[in-house]
mmCIF file of C-alpha atoms and ligand atoms in Angstrom:
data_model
loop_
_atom_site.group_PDB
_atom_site.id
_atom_site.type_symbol
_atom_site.label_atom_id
_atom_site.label_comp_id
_atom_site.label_asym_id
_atom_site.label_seq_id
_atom_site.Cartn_x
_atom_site.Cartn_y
_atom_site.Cartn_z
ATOM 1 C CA UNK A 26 -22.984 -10.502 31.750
ATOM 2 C CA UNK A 27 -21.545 -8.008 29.433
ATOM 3 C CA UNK A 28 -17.796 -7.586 29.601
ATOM 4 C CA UNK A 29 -15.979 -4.748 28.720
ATOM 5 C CA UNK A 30 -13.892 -5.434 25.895
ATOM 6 C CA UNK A 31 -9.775 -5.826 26.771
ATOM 7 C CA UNK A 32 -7.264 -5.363 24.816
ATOM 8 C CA UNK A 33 -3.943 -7.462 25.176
ATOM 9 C CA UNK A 34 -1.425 -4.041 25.588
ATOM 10 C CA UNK A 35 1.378 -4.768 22.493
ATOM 11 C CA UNK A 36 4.859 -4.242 23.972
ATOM 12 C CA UNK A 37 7.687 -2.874 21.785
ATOM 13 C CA UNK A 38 9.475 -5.699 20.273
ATOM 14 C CA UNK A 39 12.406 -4.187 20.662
ATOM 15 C CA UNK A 40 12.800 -1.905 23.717
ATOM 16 C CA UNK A 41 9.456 -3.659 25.384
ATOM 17 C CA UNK A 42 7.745 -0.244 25.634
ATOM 18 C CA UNK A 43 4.176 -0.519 25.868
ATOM 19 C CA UNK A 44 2.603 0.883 22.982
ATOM 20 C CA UNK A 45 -0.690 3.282 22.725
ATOM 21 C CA UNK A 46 -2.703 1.349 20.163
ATOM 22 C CA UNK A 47 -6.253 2.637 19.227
ATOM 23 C CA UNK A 48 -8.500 -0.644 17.813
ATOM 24 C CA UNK A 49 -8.775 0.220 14.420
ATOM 25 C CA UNK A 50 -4.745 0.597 14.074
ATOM 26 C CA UNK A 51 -2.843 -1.945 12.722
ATOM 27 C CA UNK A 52 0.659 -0.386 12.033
ATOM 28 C CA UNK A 53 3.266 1.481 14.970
ATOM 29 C CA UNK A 54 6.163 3.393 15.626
ATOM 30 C CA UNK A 55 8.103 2.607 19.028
ATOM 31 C CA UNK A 56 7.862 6.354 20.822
ATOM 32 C CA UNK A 57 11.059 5.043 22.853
ATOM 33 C CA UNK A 58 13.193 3.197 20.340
ATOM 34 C CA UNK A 59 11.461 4.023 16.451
ATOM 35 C CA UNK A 60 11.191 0.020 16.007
ATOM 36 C CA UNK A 61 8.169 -0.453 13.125
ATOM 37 C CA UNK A 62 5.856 -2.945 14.137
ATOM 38 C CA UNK A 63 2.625 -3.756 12.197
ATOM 39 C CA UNK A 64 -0.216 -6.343 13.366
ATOM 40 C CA UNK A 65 -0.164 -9.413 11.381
ATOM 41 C CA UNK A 66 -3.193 -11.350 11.217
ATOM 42 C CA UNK A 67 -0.955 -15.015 11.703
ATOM 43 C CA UNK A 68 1.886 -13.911 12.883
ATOM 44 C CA UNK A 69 1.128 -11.114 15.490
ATOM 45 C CA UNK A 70 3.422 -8.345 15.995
ATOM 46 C CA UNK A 71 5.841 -8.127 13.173
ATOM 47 C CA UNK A 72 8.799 -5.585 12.647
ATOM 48 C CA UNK A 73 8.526 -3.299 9.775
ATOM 49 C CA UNK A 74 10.868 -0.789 8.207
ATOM 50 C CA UNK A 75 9.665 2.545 8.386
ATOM 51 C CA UNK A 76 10.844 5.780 6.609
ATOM 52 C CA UNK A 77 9.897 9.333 6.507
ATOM 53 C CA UNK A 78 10.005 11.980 3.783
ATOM 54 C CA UNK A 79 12.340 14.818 3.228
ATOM 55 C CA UNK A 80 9.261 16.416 2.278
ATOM 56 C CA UNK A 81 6.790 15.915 5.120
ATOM 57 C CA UNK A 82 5.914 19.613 6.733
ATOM 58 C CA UNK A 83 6.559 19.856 10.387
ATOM 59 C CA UNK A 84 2.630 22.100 10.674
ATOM 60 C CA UNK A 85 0.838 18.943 10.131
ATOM 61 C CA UNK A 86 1.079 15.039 10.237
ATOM 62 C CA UNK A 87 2.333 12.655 7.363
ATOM 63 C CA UNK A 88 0.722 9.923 5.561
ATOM 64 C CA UNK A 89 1.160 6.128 5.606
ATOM 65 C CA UNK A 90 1.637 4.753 2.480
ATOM 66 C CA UNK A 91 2.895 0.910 2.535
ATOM 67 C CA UNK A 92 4.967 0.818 0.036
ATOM 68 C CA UNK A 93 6.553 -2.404 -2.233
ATOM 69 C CA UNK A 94 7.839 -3.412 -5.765
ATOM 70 C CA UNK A 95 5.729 -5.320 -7.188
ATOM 71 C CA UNK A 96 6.196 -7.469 -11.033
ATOM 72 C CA UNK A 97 3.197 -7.942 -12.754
ATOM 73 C CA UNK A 98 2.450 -10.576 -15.499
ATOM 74 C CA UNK A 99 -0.668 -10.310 -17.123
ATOM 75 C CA UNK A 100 -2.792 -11.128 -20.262
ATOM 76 C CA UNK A 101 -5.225 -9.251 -21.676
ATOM 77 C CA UNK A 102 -8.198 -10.321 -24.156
ATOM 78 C CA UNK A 103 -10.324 -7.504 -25.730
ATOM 79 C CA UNK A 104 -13.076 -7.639 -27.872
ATOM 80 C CA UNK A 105 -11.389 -5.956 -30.564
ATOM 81 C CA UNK A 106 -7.753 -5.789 -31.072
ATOM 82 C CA UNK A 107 -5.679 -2.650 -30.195
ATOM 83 C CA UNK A 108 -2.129 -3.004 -30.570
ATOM 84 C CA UNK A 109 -1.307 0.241 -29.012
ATOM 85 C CA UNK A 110 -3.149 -0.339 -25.688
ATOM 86 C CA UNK A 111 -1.708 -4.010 -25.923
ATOM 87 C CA UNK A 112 1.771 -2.072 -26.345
ATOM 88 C CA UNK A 113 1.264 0.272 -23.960
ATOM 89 C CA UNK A 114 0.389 -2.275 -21.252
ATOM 90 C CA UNK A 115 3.441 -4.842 -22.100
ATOM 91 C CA UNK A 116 5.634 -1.310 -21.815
ATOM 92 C CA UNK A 117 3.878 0.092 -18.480
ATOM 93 C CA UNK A 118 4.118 -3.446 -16.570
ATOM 94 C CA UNK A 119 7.449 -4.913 -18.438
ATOM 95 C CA UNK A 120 9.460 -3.692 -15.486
ATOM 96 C CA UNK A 121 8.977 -3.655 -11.755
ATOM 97 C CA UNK A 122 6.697 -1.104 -10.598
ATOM 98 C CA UNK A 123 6.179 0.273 -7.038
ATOM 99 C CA UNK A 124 3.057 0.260 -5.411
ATOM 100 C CA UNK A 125 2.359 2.676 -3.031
ATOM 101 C CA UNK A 126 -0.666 1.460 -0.949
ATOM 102 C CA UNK A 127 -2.504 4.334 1.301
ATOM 103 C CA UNK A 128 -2.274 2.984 4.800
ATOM 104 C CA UNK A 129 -4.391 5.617 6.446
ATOM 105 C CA UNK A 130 -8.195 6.505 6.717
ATOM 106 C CA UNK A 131 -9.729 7.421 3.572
ATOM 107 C CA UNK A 132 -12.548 6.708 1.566
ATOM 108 C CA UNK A 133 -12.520 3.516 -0.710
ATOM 109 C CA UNK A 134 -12.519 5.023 -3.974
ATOM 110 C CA UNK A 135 -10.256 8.141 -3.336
ATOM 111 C CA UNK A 136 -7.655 5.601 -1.877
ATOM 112 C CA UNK A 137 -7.946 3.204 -4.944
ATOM 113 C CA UNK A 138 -7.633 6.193 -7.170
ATOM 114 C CA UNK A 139 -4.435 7.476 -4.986
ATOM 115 C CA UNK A 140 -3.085 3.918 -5.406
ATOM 116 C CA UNK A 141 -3.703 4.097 -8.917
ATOM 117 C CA UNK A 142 -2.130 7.853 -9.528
ATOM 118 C CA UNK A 143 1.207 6.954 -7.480
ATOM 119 C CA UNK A 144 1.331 3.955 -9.282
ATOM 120 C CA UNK A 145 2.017 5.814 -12.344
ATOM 121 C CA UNK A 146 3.705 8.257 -10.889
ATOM 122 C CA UNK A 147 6.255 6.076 -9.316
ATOM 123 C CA UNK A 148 7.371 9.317 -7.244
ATOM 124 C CA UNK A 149 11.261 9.310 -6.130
ATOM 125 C CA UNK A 150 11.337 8.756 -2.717
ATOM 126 C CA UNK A 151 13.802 10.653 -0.271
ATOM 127 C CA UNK A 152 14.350 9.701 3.160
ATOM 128 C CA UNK A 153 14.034 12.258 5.969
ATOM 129 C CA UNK A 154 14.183 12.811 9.272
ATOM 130 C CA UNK A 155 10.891 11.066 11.370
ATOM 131 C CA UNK A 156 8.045 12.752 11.754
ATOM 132 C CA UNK A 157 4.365 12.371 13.495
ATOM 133 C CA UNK A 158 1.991 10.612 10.910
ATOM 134 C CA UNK A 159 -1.720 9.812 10.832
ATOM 135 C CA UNK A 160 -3.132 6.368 12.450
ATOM 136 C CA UNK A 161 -2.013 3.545 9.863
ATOM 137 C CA UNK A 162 -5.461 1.238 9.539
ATOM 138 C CA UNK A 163 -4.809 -0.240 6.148
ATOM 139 C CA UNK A 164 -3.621 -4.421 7.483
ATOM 140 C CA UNK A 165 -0.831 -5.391 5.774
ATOM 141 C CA UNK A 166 -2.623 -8.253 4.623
ATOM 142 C CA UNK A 167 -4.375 -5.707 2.819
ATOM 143 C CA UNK A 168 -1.674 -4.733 0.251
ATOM 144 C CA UNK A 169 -1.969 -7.833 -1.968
ATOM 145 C CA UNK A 170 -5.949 -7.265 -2.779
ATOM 146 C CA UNK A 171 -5.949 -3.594 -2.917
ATOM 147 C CA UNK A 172 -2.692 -3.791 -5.540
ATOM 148 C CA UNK A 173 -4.397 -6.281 -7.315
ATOM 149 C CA UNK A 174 -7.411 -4.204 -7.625
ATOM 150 C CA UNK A 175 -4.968 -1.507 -8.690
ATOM 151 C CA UNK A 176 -3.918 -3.514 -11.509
ATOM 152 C CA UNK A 177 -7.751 -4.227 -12.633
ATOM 153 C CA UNK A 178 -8.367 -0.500 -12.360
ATOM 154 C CA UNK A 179 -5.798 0.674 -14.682
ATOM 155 C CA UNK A 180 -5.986 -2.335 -17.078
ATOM 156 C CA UNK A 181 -9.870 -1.412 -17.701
ATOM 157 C CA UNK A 182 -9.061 2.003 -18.168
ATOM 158 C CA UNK A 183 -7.061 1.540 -21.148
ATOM 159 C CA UNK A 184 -9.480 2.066 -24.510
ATOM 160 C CA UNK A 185 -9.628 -0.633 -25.943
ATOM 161 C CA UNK A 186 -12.693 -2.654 -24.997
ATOM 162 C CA UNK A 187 -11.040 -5.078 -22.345
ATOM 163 C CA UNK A 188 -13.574 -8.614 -22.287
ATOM 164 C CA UNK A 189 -10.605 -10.054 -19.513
ATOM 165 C CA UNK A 190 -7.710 -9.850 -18.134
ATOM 166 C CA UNK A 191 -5.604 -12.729 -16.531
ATOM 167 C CA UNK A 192 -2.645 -11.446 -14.185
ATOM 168 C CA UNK A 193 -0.344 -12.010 -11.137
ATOM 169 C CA UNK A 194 1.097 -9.416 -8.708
ATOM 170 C CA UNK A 195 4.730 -10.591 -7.092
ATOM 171 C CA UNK A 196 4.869 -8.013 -4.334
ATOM 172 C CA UNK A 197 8.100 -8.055 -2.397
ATOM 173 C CA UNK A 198 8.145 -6.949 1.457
ATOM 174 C CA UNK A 199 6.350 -3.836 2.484
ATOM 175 C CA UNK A 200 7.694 -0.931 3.863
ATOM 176 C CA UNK A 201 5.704 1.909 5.473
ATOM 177 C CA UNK A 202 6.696 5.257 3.973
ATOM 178 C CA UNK A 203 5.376 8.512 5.604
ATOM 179 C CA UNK A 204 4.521 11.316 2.935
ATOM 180 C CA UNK A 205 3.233 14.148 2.869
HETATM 181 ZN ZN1 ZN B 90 10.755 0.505 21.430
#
């Protein structure tokens, strides 16, 4: 017989506070207390730090972004040599960069190239008051692939005929920023 499907209600892990979760979200702030909690695949519920923009606009909601420095080490192989690409990717990933991940519901390839454009960017971040933000359904377990595939995007954009690239992306622990 068909059951209807049940969902265990999460609890605030701080205040205890049940908390509205919709199935496809994996990230929460505490309406009671403002504890972050996010869903983690191993560990279940999981505090997370959460901030807010200066710059989010009271008319309409913010957007999750997880957020986390991240030191790359990588080595490139292209089928001719290009010293200034090779340059300009020792320069670009020679110091920590932040990775700002987008957490809420968008299309694969405008999120990647969001991802991509912030990473550049590396925009200052300002902390604001909190404010209402769309449904986070980007899993943290999430960040690690999608950065990595971050890394691969901007790598084979550089002109110089990449035949490989061989890296690793340290991230440290993610923080869910809401901008605008
Ligand atoms: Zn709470």
């Amino acid at each position: 017989m068909d059951q209807p499907i049940t969902l265990t209600p999460l609890l605030c892990l701080n205040c205890q506070a049940a908390i509205p979760a919709q199935i496809d979200e994996r990230a929460w702030v505490c309406g009671q207390c403002g504890q972050g909690m996010a869903l983690d695949q191993q560990r279940g519920l999981i505090p997370i730090q959460v901030y807010y923009s200066a710059n989010v606009p009271v008319s309409e909601p913010g957007k999750p972004y997880w957020v986390t420095e991240g030191q790359v080490t990588l080595r490139r192989e292209t089928y001719r040599s290009n010293s200034q690409s090779a340059r300009e990717a020792e320069q670009f990933w020679g110091q920590p960069r932040r990775f700002f991940i987008p957490a809420y519901e968008l299309p694969l390839d405008a999120m990647l190239s969001q991802a991509v454009k912030l990473l550049a960017q590396q925009p200052t971040l300002q902390a604001g008051p909190a404010a209402r933000f769309e449904p986070v359904i980007l899993a943290a377990e999430d960040i690690q692939p999608t950065a990595e595939f971050v890394v691969m995007a901007i790598e084979a954009a550089r002109k110089d005929m990449l035949k490989n690239v061989d890296f690793q992306v340290k991230l440290g622990a993610p923080a869910l920023w809401i901008l605008p």
